[in-house]
mmCIF file of N, CA, C and O in Angstrom:
data_model
loop_
_atom_site.group_PDB
_atom_site.id
_atom_site.type_symbol
_atom_site.label_atom_id
_atom_site.label_comp_id
_atom_site.label_asym_id
_atom_site.label_seq_id
_atom_site.Cartn_x
_atom_site.Cartn_y
_atom_site.Cartn_z
ATOM 1 N N MET A 370 1.937 39.606 10.786
ATOM 2 C CA MET A 370 2.324 38.274 10.574
ATOM 3 C C MET A 370 2.621 38.033 9.002
ATOM 4 O O MET A 370 1.899 38.499 8.248
ATOM 5 N N ASP A 371 3.655 37.420 8.681
ATOM 6 C CA ASP A 371 4.130 37.265 7.406
ATOM 7 C C ASP A 371 3.141 36.237 6.756
ATOM 8 O O ASP A 371 2.614 35.332 7.366
ATOM 9 N N GLU A 372 3.080 36.418 5.393
ATOM 10 C CA GLU A 372 2.209 35.419 4.726
ATOM 11 C C GLU A 372 2.974 34.126 4.657
ATOM 12 O O GLU A 372 2.264 33.012 4.463
ATOM 13 N N GLN A 373 4.220 34.151 4.593
ATOM 14 C CA GLN A 373 5.182 32.888 4.592
ATOM 15 C C GLN A 373 4.838 31.953 5.810
ATOM 16 O O GLN A 373 4.822 30.775 5.690
ATOM 17 N N ASN A 374 4.712 32.706 6.977
ATOM 18 C CA ASN A 374 4.502 31.882 8.267
ATOM 19 C C ASN A 374 3.046 31.548 8.542
ATOM 20 O O ASN A 374 2.797 30.880 9.490
ATOM 21 N N LYS A 375 2.125 32.172 7.782
ATOM 22 C CA LYS A 375 0.669 31.962 8.071
ATOM 23 C C LYS A 375 0.310 30.470 8.043
ATOM 24 O O LYS A 375 -0.318 30.069 8.908
ATOM 25 N N ASP A 376 0.760 29.703 6.970
ATOM 26 C CA ASP A 376 0.398 28.380 6.834
ATOM 27 C C ASP A 376 0.971 27.556 7.995
ATOM 28 O O ASP A 376 0.323 26.579 8.418
ATOM 29 N N PHE A 377 2.070 27.981 8.444
ATOM 30 C CA PHE A 377 2.801 27.121 9.474
ATOM 31 C C PHE A 377 2.009 27.396 10.926
ATOM 32 O O PHE A 377 1.893 26.363 11.587
ATOM 33 N N LEU A 378 1.501 28.595 11.191
ATOM 34 C CA LEU A 378 0.810 28.785 12.358
ATOM 35 C C LEU A 378 -0.620 28.387 12.394
ATOM 36 O O LEU A 378 -1.064 28.002 13.498
ATOM 37 N N GLU A 379 -1.249 28.382 11.325
ATOM 38 C CA GLU A 379 -2.694 28.050 11.232
ATOM 39 C C GLU A 379 -2.750 26.887 10.273
ATOM 40 O O GLU A 379 -2.741 26.906 9.016
ATOM 41 N N PRO A 380 -2.845 25.667 10.877
ATOM 42 C CA PRO A 380 -2.997 24.457 10.068
ATOM 43 C C PRO A 380 -4.199 24.396 9.167
ATOM 44 O O PRO A 380 -5.320 24.738 9.718
ATOM 45 N N GLN A 381 -4.061 23.981 7.941
ATOM 46 C CA GLN A 381 -5.202 23.913 6.934
ATOM 47 C C GLN A 381 -5.978 22.630 7.369
ATOM 48 O O GLN A 381 -5.409 21.606 7.882
ATOM 49 N N GLU A 382 -7.216 22.657 6.855
ATOM 50 C CA GLU A 382 -7.947 21.437 7.120
ATOM 51 C C GLU A 382 -7.489 20.423 6.088
ATOM 52 O O GLU A 382 -7.379 20.573 4.942
ATOM 53 N N GLN A 383 -7.155 19.207 6.636
ATOM 54 C CA GLN A 383 -6.743 18.145 5.784
ATOM 55 C C GLN A 383 -7.852 17.161 5.427
ATOM 56 O O GLN A 383 -8.562 16.653 6.265
ATOM 57 N N ARG A 384 -8.186 16.932 4.117
ATOM 58 C CA ARG A 384 -9.081 16.065 3.672
ATOM 59 C C ARG A 384 -8.516 14.710 3.353
ATOM 60 O O ARG A 384 -7.527 14.572 2.932
ATOM 61 N N TYR A 385 -9.326 13.674 3.597
ATOM 62 C CA TYR A 385 -8.938 12.311 3.288
ATOM 63 C C TYR A 385 -9.133 12.207 1.800
ATOM 64 O O TYR A 385 -10.236 12.420 1.310
ATOM 65 N N VAL A 386 -8.134 11.730 1.048
ATOM 66 C CA VAL A 386 -8.145 11.413 -0.409
ATOM 67 C C VAL A 386 -7.900 9.934 -0.539
ATOM 68 O O VAL A 386 -6.868 9.372 -0.244
ATOM 69 N N PRO A 387 -8.993 9.346 -1.024
ATOM 70 C CA PRO A 387 -8.831 7.774 -1.199
ATOM 71 C C PRO A 387 -7.914 7.552 -2.329
ATOM 72 O O PRO A 387 -7.628 8.243 -3.228
ATOM 73 N N ARG A 388 -7.375 6.258 -2.138
ATOM 74 C CA ARG A 388 -6.300 5.939 -3.257
ATOM 75 C C ARG A 388 -7.007 5.641 -4.564
ATOM 76 O O ARG A 388 -8.233 5.219 -4.463
ATOM 77 N N PRO A 389 -6.322 5.703 -5.643
ATOM 78 C CA PRO A 389 -6.938 5.480 -6.884
ATOM 79 C C PRO A 389 -7.195 3.988 -7.007
ATOM 80 O O PRO A 389 -6.590 3.150 -6.427
ATOM 81 N N ARG A 390 -8.364 3.583 -7.842
ATOM 82 C CA ARG A 390 -8.819 2.173 -7.838
ATOM 83 C C ARG A 390 -7.752 1.297 -8.296
ATOM 84 O O ARG A 390 -7.645 0.113 -7.970
ATOM 85 N N TRP A 391 -6.838 1.777 -9.306
ATOM 86 C CA TRP A 391 -5.895 0.943 -9.845
ATOM 87 C C TRP A 391 -4.884 0.478 -8.851
ATOM 88 O O TRP A 391 -4.402 -0.601 -8.985
ATOM 89 N N GLN A 392 -4.622 1.324 -7.880
ATOM 90 C CA GLN A 392 -3.611 0.935 -6.899
ATOM 91 C C GLN A 392 -4.230 -0.186 -5.980
ATOM 92 O O GLN A 392 -3.558 -1.087 -5.456
ATOM 93 N N ILE A 393 -5.518 -0.094 -5.758
ATOM 94 C CA ILE A 393 -6.208 -1.070 -4.826
ATOM 95 C C ILE A 393 -6.252 -2.320 -5.589
ATOM 96 O O ILE A 393 -5.868 -3.491 -4.894
ATOM 97 N N VAL A 394 -6.455 -2.364 -6.906
ATOM 98 C CA VAL A 394 -6.550 -3.549 -7.620
ATOM 99 C C VAL A 394 -5.196 -4.256 -7.790
ATOM 100 O O VAL A 394 -5.024 -5.430 -7.562
ATOM 101 N N LEU A 395 -4.363 -3.421 -8.070
ATOM 102 C CA LEU A 395 -2.838 -4.011 -8.140
ATOM 103 C C LEU A 395 -2.458 -4.508 -6.677
ATOM 104 O O LEU A 395 -1.753 -5.487 -6.845
ATOM 105 N N ALA A 396 -2.739 -3.939 -5.817
ATOM 106 C CA ALA A 396 -2.292 -4.490 -4.495
ATOM 107 C C ALA A 396 -2.970 -5.833 -4.097
ATOM 108 O O ALA A 396 -2.237 -6.608 -3.589
ATOM 109 N N TRP A 397 -4.169 -6.002 -4.480
ATOM 110 C CA TRP A 397 -4.904 -7.250 -4.319
ATOM 111 C C TRP A 397 -4.300 -8.271 -5.201
ATOM 112 O O TRP A 397 -4.064 -9.468 -4.813
ATOM 113 N N ILE A 398 -3.878 -7.894 -6.536
ATOM 114 C CA ILE A 398 -3.337 -8.901 -7.336
ATOM 115 C C ILE A 398 -2.040 -9.400 -6.749
ATOM 116 O O ILE A 398 -1.658 -10.575 -6.810
ATOM 117 N N LEU A 399 -1.155 -8.419 -6.434
ATOM 118 C CA LEU A 399 0.145 -8.811 -5.812
ATOM 119 C C LEU A 399 0.045 -9.588 -4.576
ATOM 120 O O LEU A 399 0.856 -10.553 -4.407
ATOM 121 N N LEU A 400 -0.991 -9.308 -3.702
ATOM 122 C CA LEU A 400 -1.183 -10.039 -2.530
ATOM 123 C C LEU A 400 -1.448 -11.559 -2.884
ATOM 124 O O LEU A 400 -0.948 -12.485 -2.356
ATOM 125 N N ILE A 401 -2.391 -11.688 -3.787
ATOM 126 C CA ILE A 401 -2.684 -13.024 -4.242
ATOM 127 C C ILE A 401 -1.587 -13.827 -4.817
ATOM 128 O O ILE A 401 -1.406 -14.944 -4.550
ATOM 129 N N LEU A 402 -0.744 -13.181 -5.654
ATOM 130 C CA LEU A 402 0.397 -13.752 -6.200
ATOM 131 C C LEU A 402 1.370 -14.042 -5.270
ATOM 132 O O LEU A 402 2.007 -15.177 -5.283
ATOM 133 N N MET A 403 1.584 -13.367 -4.153
ATOM 134 C CA MET A 403 2.489 -13.606 -3.027
ATOM 135 C C MET A 403 2.064 -14.854 -2.327
ATOM 136 O O MET A 403 2.877 -15.734 -1.982
ATOM 137 N N VAL A 404 0.840 -14.921 -2.031
ATOM 138 C CA VAL A 404 0.207 -16.010 -1.209
ATOM 139 C C VAL A 404 0.323 -17.300 -2.100
ATOM 140 O O VAL A 404 0.760 -18.374 -1.560
ATOM 141 N N VAL A 405 0.020 -17.250 -3.414
ATOM 142 C CA VAL A 405 0.206 -18.482 -4.212
ATOM 143 C C VAL A 405 1.640 -18.867 -4.338
ATOM 144 O O VAL A 405 2.048 -20.017 -4.238
ATOM 145 N N GLY A 406 2.516 -17.788 -4.482
ATOM 146 C CA GLY A 406 4.044 -18.234 -4.534
ATOM 147 C C GLY A 406 4.397 -18.840 -3.237
ATOM 148 O O GLY A 406 5.191 -19.730 -3.243
ATOM 149 N N VAL A 407 4.084 -18.372 -2.040
ATOM 150 C CA VAL A 407 4.564 -18.893 -0.864
ATOM 151 C C VAL A 407 3.921 -20.378 -0.731
ATOM 152 O O VAL A 407 4.651 -21.284 -0.249
ATOM 153 N N ALA A 408 2.677 -20.439 -0.987
ATOM 154 C CA ALA A 408 2.076 -21.866 -0.819
ATOM 155 C C ALA A 408 2.651 -22.770 -1.831
ATOM 156 O O ALA A 408 2.986 -23.998 -1.566
ATOM 157 N N GLY A 409 3.026 -22.383 -3.070
ATOM 158 C CA GLY A 409 3.744 -23.260 -4.025
ATOM 159 C C GLY A 409 5.049 -23.629 -3.557
ATOM 160 O O GLY A 409 5.591 -24.723 -3.708
ATOM 161 N N TYR A 410 5.796 -22.562 -2.896
ATOM 162 C CA TYR A 410 7.061 -22.843 -2.386
ATOM 163 C C TYR A 410 7.043 -24.042 -1.331
ATOM 164 O O TYR A 410 7.960 -24.899 -1.308
ATOM 165 N N TYR A 411 6.141 -23.820 -0.340
ATOM 166 C CA TYR A 411 5.957 -24.869 0.765
ATOM 167 C C TYR A 411 5.576 -26.152 0.074
ATOM 168 O O TYR A 411 6.066 -27.225 0.650
ATOM 169 N N TYR A 412 4.759 -26.161 -0.817
ATOM 170 C CA TYR A 412 4.302 -27.470 -1.543
ATOM 171 C C TYR A 412 5.574 -28.077 -2.280
ATOM 172 O O TYR A 412 5.715 -29.329 -2.086
ATOM 173 N N TRP A 413 6.364 -27.394 -2.886
ATOM 174 C CA TRP A 413 7.605 -27.829 -3.562
ATOM 175 C C TRP A 413 8.515 -28.420 -2.391
ATOM 176 O O TRP A 413 9.129 -29.452 -2.673
ATOM 177 N N ILE A 414 8.672 -27.774 -1.247
ATOM 178 C CA ILE A 414 9.459 -28.219 -0.272
ATOM 179 C C ILE A 414 8.975 -29.606 0.368
ATOM 180 O O ILE A 414 9.740 -30.485 0.547
ATOM 181 N N ALA A 415 7.653 -29.629 0.548
ATOM 182 C CA ALA A 415 7.101 -30.848 1.151
ATOM 183 C C ALA A 415 7.127 -31.940 0.251
ATOM 184 O O ALA A 415 7.150 -33.174 0.743
ATOM 185 N N HIS A 416 7.137 -31.882 -1.029
ATOM 186 C CA HIS A 416 7.154 -32.936 -1.873
ATOM 187 C C HIS A 416 8.481 -33.178 -2.723
ATOM 188 O O HIS A 416 8.445 -33.887 -3.746
ATOM 189 N N ARG A 417 9.447 -32.555 -2.209
ATOM 190 C CA ARG A 417 10.870 -32.783 -2.889
ATOM 191 C C ARG A 417 11.428 -34.088 -2.532
ATOM 192 O O ARG A 417 12.115 -34.651 -3.373
ATOM 193 N N TYR A 418 11.129 -34.539 -1.364
ATOM 194 C CA TYR A 418 11.791 -35.860 -1.062
ATOM 195 C C TYR A 418 10.718 -37.002 -0.901
ATOM 196 O O TYR A 418 9.757 -36.912 -0.572
#
């Protein structure tokens, strides 16, 4: 068996690698900004007239 095909035929054990903390924090910040933006947009529409 070729060394080149060995990895293809015998799958390696895949380990779970958690995301870096900065990505999690940034995702929460962007989610909060999006929710505040949508709520502000609806508030602006509701009080425009």
